[in-house]
PDB file of C-alpha atoms and ligand atoms in Angstrom:
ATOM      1  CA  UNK A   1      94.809  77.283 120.328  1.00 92.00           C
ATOM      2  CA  UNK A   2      94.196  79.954 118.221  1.00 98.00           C
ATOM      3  CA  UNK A   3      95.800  83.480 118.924  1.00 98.00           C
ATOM      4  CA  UNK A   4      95.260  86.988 117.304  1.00 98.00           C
ATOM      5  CA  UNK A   5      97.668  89.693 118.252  1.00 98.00           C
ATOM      6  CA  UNK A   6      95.419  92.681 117.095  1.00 98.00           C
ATOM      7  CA  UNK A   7      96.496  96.611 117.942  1.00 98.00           C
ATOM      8  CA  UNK A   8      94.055  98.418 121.148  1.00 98.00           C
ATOM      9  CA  UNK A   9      94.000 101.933 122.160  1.00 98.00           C
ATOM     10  CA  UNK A  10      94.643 103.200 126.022  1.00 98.00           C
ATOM     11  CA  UNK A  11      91.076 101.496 126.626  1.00 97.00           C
ATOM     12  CA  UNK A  12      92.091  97.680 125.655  1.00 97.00           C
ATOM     13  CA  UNK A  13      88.806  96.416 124.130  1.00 97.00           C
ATOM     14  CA  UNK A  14      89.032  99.859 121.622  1.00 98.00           C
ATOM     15  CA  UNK A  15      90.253  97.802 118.520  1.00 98.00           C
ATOM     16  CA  UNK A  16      90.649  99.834 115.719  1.00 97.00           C
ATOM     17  CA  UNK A  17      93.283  98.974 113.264  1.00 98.00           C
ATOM     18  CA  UNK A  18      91.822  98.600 109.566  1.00 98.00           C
ATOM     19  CA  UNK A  19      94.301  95.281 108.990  1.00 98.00           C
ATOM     20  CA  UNK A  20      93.267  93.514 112.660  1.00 98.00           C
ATOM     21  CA  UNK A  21      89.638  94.280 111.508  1.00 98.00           C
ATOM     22  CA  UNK A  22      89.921  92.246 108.110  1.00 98.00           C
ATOM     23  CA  UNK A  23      91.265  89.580 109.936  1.00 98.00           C
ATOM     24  CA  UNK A  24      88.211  89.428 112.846  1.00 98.00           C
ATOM     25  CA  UNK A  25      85.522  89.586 109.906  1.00 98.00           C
ATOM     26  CA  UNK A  26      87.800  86.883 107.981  1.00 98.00           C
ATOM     27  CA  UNK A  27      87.326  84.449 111.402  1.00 98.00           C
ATOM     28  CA  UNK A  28      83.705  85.330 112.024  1.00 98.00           C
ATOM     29  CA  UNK A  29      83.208  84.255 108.101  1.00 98.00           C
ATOM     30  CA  UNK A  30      85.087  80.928 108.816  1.00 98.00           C
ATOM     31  CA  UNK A  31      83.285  80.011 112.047  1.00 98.00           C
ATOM     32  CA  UNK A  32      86.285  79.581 113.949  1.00 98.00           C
ATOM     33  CA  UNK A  33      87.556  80.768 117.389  1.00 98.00           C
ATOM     34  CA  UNK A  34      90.144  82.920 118.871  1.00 98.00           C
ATOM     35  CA  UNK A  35      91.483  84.342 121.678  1.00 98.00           C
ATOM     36  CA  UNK A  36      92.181  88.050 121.524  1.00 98.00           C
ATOM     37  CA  UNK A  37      95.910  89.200 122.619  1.00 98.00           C
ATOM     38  CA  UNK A  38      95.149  93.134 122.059  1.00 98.00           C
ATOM     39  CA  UNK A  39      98.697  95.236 122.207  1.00 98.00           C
ATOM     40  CA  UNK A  40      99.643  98.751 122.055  1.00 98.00           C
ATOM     41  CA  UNK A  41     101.842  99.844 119.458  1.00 98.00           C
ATOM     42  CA  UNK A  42     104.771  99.731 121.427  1.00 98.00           C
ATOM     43  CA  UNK A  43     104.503  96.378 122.630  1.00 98.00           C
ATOM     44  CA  UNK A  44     106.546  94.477 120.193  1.00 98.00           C
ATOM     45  CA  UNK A  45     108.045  91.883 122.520  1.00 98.00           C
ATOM     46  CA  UNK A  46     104.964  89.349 121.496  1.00 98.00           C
ATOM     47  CA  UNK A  47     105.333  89.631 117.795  1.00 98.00           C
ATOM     48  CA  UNK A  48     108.710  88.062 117.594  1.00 98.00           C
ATOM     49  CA  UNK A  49     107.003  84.810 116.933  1.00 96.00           C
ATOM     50  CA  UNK A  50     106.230  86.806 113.328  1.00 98.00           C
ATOM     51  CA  UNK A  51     109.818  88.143 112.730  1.00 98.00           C
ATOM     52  CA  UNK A  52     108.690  92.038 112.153  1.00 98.00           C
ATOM     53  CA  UNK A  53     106.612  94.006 114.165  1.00 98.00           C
ATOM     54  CA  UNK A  54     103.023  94.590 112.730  1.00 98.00           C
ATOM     55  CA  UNK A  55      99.712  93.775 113.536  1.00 98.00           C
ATOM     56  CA  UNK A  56      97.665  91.586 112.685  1.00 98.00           C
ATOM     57  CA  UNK A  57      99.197  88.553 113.619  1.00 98.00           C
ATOM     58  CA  UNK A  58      97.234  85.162 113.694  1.00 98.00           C
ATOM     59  CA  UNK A  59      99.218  82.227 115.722  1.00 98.00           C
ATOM     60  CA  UNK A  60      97.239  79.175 114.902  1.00 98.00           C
ATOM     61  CA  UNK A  61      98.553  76.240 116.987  1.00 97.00           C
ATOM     62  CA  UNK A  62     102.433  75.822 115.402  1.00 97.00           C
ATOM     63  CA  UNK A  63     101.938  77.995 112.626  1.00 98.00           C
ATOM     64  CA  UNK A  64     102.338  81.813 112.624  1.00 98.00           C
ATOM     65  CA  UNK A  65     100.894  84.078 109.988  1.00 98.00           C
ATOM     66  CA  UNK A  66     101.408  88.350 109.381  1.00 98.00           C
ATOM     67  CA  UNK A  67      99.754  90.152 107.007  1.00 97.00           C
ATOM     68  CA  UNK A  68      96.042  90.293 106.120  1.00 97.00           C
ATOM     69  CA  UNK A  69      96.239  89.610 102.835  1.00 95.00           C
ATOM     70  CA  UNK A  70      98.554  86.370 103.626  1.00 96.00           C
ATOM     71  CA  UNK A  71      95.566  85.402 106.735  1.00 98.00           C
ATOM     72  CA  UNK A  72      93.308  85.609 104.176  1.00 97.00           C
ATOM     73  CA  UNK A  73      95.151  82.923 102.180  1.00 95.00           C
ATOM     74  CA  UNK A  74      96.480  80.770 104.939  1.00 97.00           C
ATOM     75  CA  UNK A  75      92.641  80.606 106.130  1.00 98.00           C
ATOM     76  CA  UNK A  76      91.740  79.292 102.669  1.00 97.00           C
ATOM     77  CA  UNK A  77      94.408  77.146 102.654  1.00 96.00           C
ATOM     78  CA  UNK A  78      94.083  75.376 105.896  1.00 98.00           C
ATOM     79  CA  UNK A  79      90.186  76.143 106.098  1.00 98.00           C
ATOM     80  CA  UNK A  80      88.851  75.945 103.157  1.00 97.00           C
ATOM     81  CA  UNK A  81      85.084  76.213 103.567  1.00 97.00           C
ATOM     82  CA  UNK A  82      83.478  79.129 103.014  1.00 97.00           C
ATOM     83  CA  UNK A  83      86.611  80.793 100.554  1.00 97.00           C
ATOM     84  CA  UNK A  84      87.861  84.266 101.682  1.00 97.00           C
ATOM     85  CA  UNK A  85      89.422  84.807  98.310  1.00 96.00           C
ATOM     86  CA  UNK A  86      88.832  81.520  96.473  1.00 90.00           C
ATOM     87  CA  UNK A  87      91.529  80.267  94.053  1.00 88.00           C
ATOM     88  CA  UNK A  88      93.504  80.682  90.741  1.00 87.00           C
ATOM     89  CA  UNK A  89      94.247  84.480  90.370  1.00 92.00           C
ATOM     90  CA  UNK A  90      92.317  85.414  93.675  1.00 90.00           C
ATOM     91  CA  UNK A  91      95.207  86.121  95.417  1.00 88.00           C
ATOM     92  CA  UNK A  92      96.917  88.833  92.963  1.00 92.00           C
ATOM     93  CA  UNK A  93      93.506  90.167  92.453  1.00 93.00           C
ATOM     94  CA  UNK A  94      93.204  90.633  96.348  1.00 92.00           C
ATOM     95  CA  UNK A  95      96.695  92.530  96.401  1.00 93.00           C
ATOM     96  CA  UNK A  96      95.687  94.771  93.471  1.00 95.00           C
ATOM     97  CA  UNK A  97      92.557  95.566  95.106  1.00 95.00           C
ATOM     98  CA  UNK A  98      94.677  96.070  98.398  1.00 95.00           C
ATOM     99  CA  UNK A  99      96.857  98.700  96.478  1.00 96.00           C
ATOM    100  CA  UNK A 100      93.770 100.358  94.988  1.00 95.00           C
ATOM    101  CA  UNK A 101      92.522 100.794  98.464  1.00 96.00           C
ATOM    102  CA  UNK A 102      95.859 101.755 100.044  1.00 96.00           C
ATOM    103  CA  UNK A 103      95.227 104.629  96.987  1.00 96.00           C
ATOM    104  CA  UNK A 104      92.209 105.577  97.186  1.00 97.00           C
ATOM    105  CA  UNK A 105      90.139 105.261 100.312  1.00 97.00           C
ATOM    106  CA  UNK A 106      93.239 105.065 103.095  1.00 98.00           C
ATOM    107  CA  UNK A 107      94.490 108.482 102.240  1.00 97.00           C
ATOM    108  CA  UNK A 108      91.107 110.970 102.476  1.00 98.00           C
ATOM    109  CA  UNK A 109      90.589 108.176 105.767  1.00 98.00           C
ATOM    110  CA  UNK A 110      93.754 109.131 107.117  1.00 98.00           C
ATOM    111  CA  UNK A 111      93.291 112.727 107.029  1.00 98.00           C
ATOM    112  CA  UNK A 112      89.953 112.506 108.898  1.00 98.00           C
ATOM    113  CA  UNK A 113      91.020 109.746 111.522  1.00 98.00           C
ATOM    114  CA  UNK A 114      94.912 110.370 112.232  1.00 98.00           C
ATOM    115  CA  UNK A 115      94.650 112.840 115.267  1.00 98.00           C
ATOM    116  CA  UNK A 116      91.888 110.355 116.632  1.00 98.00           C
ATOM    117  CA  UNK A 117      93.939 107.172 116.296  1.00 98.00           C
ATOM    118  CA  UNK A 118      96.781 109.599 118.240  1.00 98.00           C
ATOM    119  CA  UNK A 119      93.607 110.494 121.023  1.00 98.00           C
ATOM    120  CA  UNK A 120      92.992 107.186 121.632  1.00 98.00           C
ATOM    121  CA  UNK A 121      96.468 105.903 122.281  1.00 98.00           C
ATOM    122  CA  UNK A 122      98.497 105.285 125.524  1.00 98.00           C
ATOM    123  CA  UNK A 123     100.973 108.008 126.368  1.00 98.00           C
ATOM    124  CA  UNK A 124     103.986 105.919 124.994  1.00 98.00           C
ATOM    125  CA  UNK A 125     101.722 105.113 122.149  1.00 98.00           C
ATOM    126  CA  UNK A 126     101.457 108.861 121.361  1.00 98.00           C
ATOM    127  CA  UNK A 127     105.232 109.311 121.239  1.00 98.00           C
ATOM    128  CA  UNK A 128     105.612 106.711 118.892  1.00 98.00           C
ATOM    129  CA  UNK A 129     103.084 106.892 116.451  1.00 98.00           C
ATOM    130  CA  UNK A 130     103.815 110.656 116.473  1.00 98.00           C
ATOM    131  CA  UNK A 131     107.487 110.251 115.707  1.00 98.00           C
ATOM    132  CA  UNK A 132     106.665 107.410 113.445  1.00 98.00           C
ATOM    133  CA  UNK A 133     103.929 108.762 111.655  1.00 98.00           C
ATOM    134  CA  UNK A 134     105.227 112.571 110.827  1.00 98.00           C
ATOM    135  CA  UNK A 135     108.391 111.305 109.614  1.00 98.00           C
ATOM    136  CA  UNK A 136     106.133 109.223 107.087  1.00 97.00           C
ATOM    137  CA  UNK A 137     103.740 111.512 106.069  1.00 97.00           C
ATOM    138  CA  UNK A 138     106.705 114.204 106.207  1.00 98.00           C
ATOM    139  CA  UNK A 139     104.906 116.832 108.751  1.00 97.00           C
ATOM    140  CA  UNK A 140     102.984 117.310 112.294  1.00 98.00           C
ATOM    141  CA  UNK A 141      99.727 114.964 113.216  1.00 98.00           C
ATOM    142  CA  UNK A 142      98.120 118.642 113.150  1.00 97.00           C
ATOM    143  CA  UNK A 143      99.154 119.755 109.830  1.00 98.00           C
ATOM    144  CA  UNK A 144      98.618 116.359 107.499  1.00 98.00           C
ATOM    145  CA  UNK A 145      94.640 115.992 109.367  1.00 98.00           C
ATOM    146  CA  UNK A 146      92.050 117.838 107.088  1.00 98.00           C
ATOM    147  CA  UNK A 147      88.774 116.605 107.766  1.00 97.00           C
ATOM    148  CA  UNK A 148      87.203 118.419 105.389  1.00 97.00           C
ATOM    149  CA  UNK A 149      89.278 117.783 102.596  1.00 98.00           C
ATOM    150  CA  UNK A 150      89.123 114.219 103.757  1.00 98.00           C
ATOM    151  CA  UNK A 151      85.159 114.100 103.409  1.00 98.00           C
ATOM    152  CA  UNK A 152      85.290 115.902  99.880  1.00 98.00           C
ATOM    153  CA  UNK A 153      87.541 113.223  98.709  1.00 98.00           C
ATOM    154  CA  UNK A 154      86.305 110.111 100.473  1.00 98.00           C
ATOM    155  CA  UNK A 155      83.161 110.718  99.038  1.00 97.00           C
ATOM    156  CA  UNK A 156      84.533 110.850  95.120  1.00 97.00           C
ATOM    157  CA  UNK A 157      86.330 107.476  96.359  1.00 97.00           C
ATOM    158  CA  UNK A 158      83.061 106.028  97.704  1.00 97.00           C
ATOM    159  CA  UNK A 159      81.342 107.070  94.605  1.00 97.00           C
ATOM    160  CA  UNK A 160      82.167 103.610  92.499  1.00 96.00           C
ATOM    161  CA  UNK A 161      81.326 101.214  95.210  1.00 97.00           C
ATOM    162  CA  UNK A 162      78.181 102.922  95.996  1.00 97.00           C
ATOM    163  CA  UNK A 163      77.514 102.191  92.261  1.00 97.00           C
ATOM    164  CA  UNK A 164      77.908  98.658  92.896  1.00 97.00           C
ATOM    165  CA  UNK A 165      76.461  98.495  95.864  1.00 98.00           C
ATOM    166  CA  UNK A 166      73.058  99.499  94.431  1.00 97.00           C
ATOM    167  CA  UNK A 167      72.770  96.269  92.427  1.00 97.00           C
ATOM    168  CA  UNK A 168      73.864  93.625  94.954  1.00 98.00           C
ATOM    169  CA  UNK A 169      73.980  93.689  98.877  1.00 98.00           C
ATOM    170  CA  UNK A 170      77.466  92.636  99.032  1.00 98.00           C
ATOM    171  CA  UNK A 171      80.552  93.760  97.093  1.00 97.00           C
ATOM    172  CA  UNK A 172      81.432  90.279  96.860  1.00 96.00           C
ATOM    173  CA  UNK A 173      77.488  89.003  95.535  1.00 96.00           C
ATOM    174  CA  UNK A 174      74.381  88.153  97.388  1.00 97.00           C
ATOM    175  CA  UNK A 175      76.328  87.101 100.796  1.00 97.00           C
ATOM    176  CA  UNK A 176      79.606  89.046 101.910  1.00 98.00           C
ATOM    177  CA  UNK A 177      82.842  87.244 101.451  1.00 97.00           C
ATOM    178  CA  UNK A 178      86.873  88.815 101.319  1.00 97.00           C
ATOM    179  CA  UNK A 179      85.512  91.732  99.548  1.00 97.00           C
ATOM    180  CA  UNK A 180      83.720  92.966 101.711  1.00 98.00           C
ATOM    181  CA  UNK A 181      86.371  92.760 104.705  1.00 98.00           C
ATOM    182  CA  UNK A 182      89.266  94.200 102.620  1.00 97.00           C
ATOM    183  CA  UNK A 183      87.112  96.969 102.024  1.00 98.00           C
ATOM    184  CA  UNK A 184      84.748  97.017 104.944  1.00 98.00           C
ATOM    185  CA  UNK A 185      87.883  97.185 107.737  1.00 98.00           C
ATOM    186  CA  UNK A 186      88.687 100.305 106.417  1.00 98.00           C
ATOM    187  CA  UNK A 187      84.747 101.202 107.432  1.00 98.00           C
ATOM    188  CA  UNK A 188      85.566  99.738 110.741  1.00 98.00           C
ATOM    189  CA  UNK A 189      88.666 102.187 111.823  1.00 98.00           C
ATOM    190  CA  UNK A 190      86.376 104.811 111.084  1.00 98.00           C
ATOM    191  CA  UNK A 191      83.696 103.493 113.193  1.00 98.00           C
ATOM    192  CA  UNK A 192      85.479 102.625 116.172  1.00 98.00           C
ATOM    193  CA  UNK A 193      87.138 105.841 115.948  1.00 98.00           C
ATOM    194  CA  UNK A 194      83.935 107.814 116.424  1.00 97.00           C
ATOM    195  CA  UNK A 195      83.057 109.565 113.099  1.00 97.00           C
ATOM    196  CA  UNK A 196      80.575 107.428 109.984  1.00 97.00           C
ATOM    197  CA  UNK A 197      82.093 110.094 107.632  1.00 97.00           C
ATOM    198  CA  UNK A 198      79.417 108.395 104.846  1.00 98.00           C
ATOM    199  CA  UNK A 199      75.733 108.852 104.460  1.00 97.00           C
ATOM    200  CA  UNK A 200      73.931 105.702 106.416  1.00 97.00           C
ATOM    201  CA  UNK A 201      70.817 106.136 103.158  1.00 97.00           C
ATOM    202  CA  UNK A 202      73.788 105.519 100.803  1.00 98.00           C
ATOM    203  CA  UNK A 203      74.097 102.463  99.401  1.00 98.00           C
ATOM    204  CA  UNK A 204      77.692 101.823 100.845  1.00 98.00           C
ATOM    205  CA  UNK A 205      76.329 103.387 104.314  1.00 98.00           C
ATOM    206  CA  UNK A 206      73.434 100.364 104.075  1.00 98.00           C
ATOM    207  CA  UNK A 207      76.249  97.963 103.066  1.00 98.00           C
ATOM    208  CA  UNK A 208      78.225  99.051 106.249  1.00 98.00           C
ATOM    209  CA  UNK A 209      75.178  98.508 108.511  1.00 98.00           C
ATOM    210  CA  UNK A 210      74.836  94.987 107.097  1.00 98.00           C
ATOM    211  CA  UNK A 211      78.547  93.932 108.028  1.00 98.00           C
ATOM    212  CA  UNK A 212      78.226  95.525 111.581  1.00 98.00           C
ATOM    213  CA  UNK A 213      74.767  93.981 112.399  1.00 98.00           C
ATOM    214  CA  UNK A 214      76.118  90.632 111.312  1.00 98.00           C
ATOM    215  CA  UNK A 215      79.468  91.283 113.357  1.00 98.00           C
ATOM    216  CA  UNK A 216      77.496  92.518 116.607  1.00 98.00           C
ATOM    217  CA  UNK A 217      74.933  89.924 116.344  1.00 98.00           C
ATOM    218  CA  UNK A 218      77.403  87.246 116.600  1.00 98.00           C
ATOM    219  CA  UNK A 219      80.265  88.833 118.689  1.00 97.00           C
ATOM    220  CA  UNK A 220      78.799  91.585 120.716  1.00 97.00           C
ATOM    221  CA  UNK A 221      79.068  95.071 120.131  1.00 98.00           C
ATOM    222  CA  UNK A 222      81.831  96.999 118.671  1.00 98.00           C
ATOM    223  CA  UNK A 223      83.425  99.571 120.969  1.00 98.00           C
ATOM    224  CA  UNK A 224      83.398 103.187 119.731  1.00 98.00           C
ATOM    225  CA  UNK A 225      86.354 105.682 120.884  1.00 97.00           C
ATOM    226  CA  UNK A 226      83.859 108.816 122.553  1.00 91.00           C
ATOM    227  CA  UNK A 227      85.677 111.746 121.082  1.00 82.00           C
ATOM    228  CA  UNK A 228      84.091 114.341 119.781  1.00 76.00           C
TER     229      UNK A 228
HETATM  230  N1  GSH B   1     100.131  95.071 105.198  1.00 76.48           N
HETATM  231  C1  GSH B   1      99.826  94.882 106.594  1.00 76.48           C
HETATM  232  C2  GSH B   1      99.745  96.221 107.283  1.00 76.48           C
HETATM  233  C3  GSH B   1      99.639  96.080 108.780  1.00 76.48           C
HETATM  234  C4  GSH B   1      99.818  97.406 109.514  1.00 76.48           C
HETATM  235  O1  GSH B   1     100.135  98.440 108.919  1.00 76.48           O
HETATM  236  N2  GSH B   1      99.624  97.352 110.840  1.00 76.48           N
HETATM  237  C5  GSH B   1      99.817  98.515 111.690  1.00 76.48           C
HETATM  238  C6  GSH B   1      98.591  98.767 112.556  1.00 76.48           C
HETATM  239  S1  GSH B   1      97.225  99.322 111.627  1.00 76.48           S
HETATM  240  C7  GSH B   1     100.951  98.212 112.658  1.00 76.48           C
HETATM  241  O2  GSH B   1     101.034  97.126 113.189  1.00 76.48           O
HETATM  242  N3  GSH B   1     101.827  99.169 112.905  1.00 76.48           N
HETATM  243  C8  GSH B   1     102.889  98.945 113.843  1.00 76.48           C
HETATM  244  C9  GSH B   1     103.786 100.112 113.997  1.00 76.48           C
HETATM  245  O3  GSH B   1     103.507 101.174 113.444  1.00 76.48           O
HETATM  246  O4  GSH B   1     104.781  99.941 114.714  1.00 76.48           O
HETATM  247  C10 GSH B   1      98.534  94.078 106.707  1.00 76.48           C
HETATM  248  O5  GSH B   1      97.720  94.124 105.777  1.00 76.48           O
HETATM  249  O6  GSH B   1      98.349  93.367 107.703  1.00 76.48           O
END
């Protein structure tokens, strides 16, 4: 049996986390099955199996795997058909690429989605990821959101993969690969939050299409928060 402990808002199929996302495309790319175990933030009580307290977390008969990164290696590993990352160097290049994005395209996210992630939450939820979160980002929800500045400066982040998205289809070549779903998840929490905070005639806003059709045509559709 094959388990994925994956974060939900107050509605339980509203699965938005950015990490849990990777890890969905990753399985959809490998052809294999899971069962969903969607928890709120608070619910730590099934990760123990992982030994810390994050999402996602893939269970795969005896063997328990955290971090998407380290699901996308284990699923090479164990499954190798179809590479996620392929081998060699692939690995550091994935975390590099991972720090680039934690850089560059989570911030300017993060200022448009954070009071929507806190919307969509259970009660208990919202007291946690408030008290979490502000003593993180060192001030209120309220203050740190900017959508505006968040647009301006997603956009000059966009700007190089829309580049190199005009030449191939995929960022990974002519069919999508671990790329695409490091990158793409971050799409995803958008998405499922409500906004598209990207032009759909852009070449990243066709790329996004692309990864969604293929998700929806194979696993149904994707459930958007309705928030304004
Ligand atoms: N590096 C981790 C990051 C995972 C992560 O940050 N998960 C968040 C949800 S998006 C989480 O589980 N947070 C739990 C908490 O804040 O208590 C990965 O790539 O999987």
């Amino acid at each position: 049996m094959r388990e994925l402990f994956e974060l939900r808002g107050a509605d339980p199929q509203l699965l938005f986390s950015p990490y849990c996302w990777r890890v969905r495309l990753a399985l959809l790319h490998k052809g294999l099955d899971f069962q969903s175990r969607p928890l709120c933030f608070t619910d730590k009580e099934p990760l123990a199996c992982s030994g810390q307290q994050q999402v996602p977390v893939l269970r795969d008969g005896e063997t328990v795997v955290h971090d998407s990164v380290a699901i996308f290696q284990y699923l090479d590993r164990v499954y190798p058909e179809r590479p996620l990352l392929g081998e060699g160097v692939a690995a550091s290049r994935a975390r590099l690429l991972e720090r680039m994005i934690s850089q560059a395209l989570r911030p300017p996210l993060l200022k448009l989605l954070v009071t929507r992630v806190h919307a969509v939450i259970t009660p208990d939820d919202q007291a946690y990821f408030r008290s979490t979160r502000e003593k993180a980002l060192g001030s209120s929800l309220e203050a740190f959101a900017d959508p505006e500045a968040g647009a301006v400066q997603l956009k000059q982040a966009l700007a190089p993969l829309d580049v190199w998205l005009a030449e191939q289809p995929y960022l990974d070549g002519d069919s999508a690969g671990g790329t695409d779903y490091l990158v793409g998840s971050l799409f995803f929490w958008a998405w499922c939050l409500g906004i598209q905070p990207w032009a759909s005639d852009s070449s990243v806003g066709v790329w996004f299409q692309r990864l969604l059709e293929h998700y929806q045509a194979h696993c149904g559709p994707v459930k958007r928060a309705a928030l304004n």
